Amino acid sequence: MTHPHAQSAAPWHGTTILSARNEGKVVVIGDGQVSMGQTVMKPNARKVRRLHDGSVIGGFAGATADAFTLFERLEAKLERHNGQLLRAAVELAKDWRTDKYLRNLEAMMIVADREVTLVITGNGDVLEPTGGIVAIGSGGNFALSAARALADYEKDPEVLAKKAMAVAAEICVYTNDQFTLETIEIQA
């Protein structure tokens, strides 16, 4: 007889992705921790990357294989729509929600370019944050809270994002301080 609380496999946890933007640049930063149950499986996973010849940056929270599939699909949509991130994101969200295979993918994404920052979900959501700051993942609320508190005092989004992620890493057991940060300069 199995214990009523036993699970066949421990769930994978651990991601914090944060994006911040101001008039000069936009950043996406992510931690490196991948956990299974109470075990850190990998401390330095790369969950943030550049897409579409570097003009788009994105980070994912969720199952890694699912995220790679979604990044590949987004890349194809960006190619098809001449790098228009909003249009590509809407098309990806439609596919994600309606396609039989994609519907089962468990991930969320933050993507940004020079003009817009978006959160894309499997529910068909394409959300643009107010105030230029957004976060996802198990430590997302910690990072988001810290970033919003710092926003009036720290104008450089890279510094703000690193400080906010450090706060999340101190509080969330599924977040570490092995960060990957990508930046796009907005002003030419």
XYZ file of C-alpha atoms in Angstrom:
188
model
C 0.000 0.000 0.000
C 1.294 3.432 -0.879
C 1.390 6.322 1.497
C -1.477 8.767 0.687
C 0.971 11.658 0.280
C 3.554 9.756 -1.765
C 4.323 10.991 -5.265
C 5.643 8.918 -8.115
C 8.260 11.540 -8.899
C 9.257 14.692 -7.059
C 8.196 17.833 -8.928
C 10.852 19.979 -10.589
C 11.020 23.461 -9.136
C 13.181 26.456 -9.212
C 13.252 29.481 -11.381
C 13.127 33.171 -10.892
C 13.026 35.376 -13.987
C 12.818 39.176 -13.743
C 12.680 41.904 -16.366
C 13.138 45.628 -15.832
C 13.130 48.473 -18.332
C 13.679 52.221 -18.366
C 14.291 54.804 -21.083
C 17.795 53.517 -21.791
C 17.684 49.711 -21.684
C 15.747 46.565 -20.912
C 17.131 43.548 -19.044
C 16.018 39.999 -18.423
C 17.748 38.149 -15.583
C 17.314 34.617 -14.288
C 18.779 32.464 -11.570
C 20.495 29.173 -12.307
C 18.903 26.723 -9.878
C 16.994 23.636 -10.958
C 15.586 21.593 -8.088
C 13.810 18.268 -7.838
C 12.023 18.011 -4.532
C 14.529 19.046 -1.879
C 17.589 18.446 -4.065
C 19.396 21.018 -6.187
C 19.956 19.155 -9.463
C 21.836 21.944 -11.232
C 23.042 25.269 -9.825
C 23.955 27.025 -13.078
C 21.229 26.404 -15.659
C 20.903 29.094 -18.334
C 17.246 30.192 -18.410
C 17.767 33.516 -20.183
C 18.822 33.812 -23.810
C 18.900 35.999 -26.889
C 16.586 35.348 -29.824
C 16.189 36.643 -33.369
C 19.798 37.756 -33.952
C 19.952 39.296 -30.467
C 17.090 41.756 -30.930
C 14.879 39.869 -28.445
C 15.771 38.565 -24.989
C 13.749 36.038 -23.077
C 13.629 33.930 -19.957
C 11.538 30.938 -18.977
C 10.089 29.370 -15.876
C 8.960 25.778 -15.989
C 10.016 22.529 -17.560
C 13.264 22.990 -19.495
C 12.370 20.841 -22.500
C 9.039 22.646 -22.770
C 10.771 26.018 -22.617
C 13.202 25.071 -25.387
C 10.257 24.025 -27.559
C 8.558 27.360 -26.885
C 11.734 29.348 -27.615
C 12.070 27.501 -30.945
C 8.433 28.248 -31.796
C 8.839 31.907 -30.826
C 11.977 32.153 -32.956
C 10.012 30.792 -35.947
C 7.190 33.271 -35.299
C 9.698 36.139 -35.091
C 11.146 35.084 -38.457
C 7.676 34.852 -40.000
C 6.645 38.290 -38.660
C 9.873 40.194 -39.411
C 10.930 40.477 -35.778
C 7.658 42.024 -34.555
C 7.663 40.674 -31.008
C 4.085 41.512 -30.060
C 2.657 39.871 -33.159
C 4.933 36.819 -32.788
C 3.981 36.479 -29.100
C 0.254 36.625 -29.836
C 0.628 33.967 -32.537
C 2.664 31.751 -30.177
C 0.079 32.151 -27.401
C -2.720 31.173 -29.811
C -0.835 28.060 -30.888
C 0.118 27.228 -27.313
C -3.490 27.358 -26.202
C -5.041 25.483 -29.111
C -2.420 22.992 -30.356
C -2.897 19.525 -28.872
C 0.840 19.019 -28.278
C 1.724 22.541 -27.119
C -1.253 22.709 -24.753
C 0.523 20.262 -22.422
C 3.703 22.334 -22.134
C 4.326 23.660 -18.632
C 6.242 26.918 -18.751
C 5.900 30.690 -18.758
C 8.053 33.156 -20.639
C 9.163 36.745 -20.323
C 10.318 38.233 -23.622
C 11.461 41.753 -24.416
C 12.770 43.864 -27.259
C 13.448 47.584 -27.654
C 9.737 48.431 -27.606
C 7.881 46.011 -25.345
C 8.192 43.501 -22.506
C 5.689 40.628 -22.454
C 4.711 37.630 -20.360
C 3.425 34.700 -22.423
C 1.480 31.839 -20.819
C -0.081 28.591 -21.967
C -3.533 29.975 -21.203
C -3.244 32.210 -24.241
C -2.192 35.256 -22.237
C 0.153 37.896 -23.625
C 0.561 40.446 -20.867
C 2.461 43.722 -20.902
C 3.494 44.801 -17.403
C 2.844 48.282 -16.109
C 5.840 50.149 -14.769
C 8.340 48.159 -16.837
C 8.970 45.474 -14.188
C 7.709 41.875 -14.274
C 8.761 38.551 -12.768
C 7.745 34.889 -13.029
C 8.679 31.630 -11.369
C 8.840 30.320 -7.833
C 10.793 33.344 -6.594
C 9.074 35.786 -8.928
C 6.970 37.504 -6.307
C 10.027 38.106 -4.106
C 12.031 39.543 -7.010
C 9.076 41.620 -8.224
C 8.472 43.100 -4.773
C 12.135 43.968 -4.304
C 12.393 45.487 -7.793
C 9.312 47.656 -7.287
C 10.637 48.856 -3.937
C 13.989 49.737 -5.520
C 12.585 51.371 -8.672
C 12.326 54.877 -7.195
C 15.948 54.774 -6.014
C 17.766 52.749 -8.665
C 17.332 53.866 -12.278
C 19.801 51.452 -13.923
C 17.728 48.325 -14.726
C 20.812 46.063 -14.595
C 21.690 47.155 -11.059
C 18.042 47.076 -10.005
C 17.551 43.557 -11.415
C 20.689 42.168 -9.749
C 19.732 43.641 -6.371
C 16.146 42.376 -6.618
C 17.306 38.898 -7.639
C 19.726 38.835 -4.720
C 16.786 39.490 -2.387
C 14.805 36.662 -4.011
C 17.803 34.314 -3.689
C 17.992 35.054 0.039
C 14.296 34.287 0.593
C 13.209 31.627 -1.926
C 14.737 28.161 -1.456
C 14.186 27.475 -5.173
C 16.254 30.505 -6.273
C 20.033 30.881 -6.179
C 22.527 33.659 -6.892
C 23.987 32.225 -10.121
C 22.466 34.820 -12.449
C 22.334 35.092 -16.220
C 21.551 38.625 -17.421
C 20.914 39.851 -20.954
C 20.508 43.514 -21.889
C 19.216 45.405 -24.909
C 20.119 49.059 -25.243
C 17.016 51.014 -26.223
C 18.629 54.316 -27.137
C 20.795 54.293 -30.246
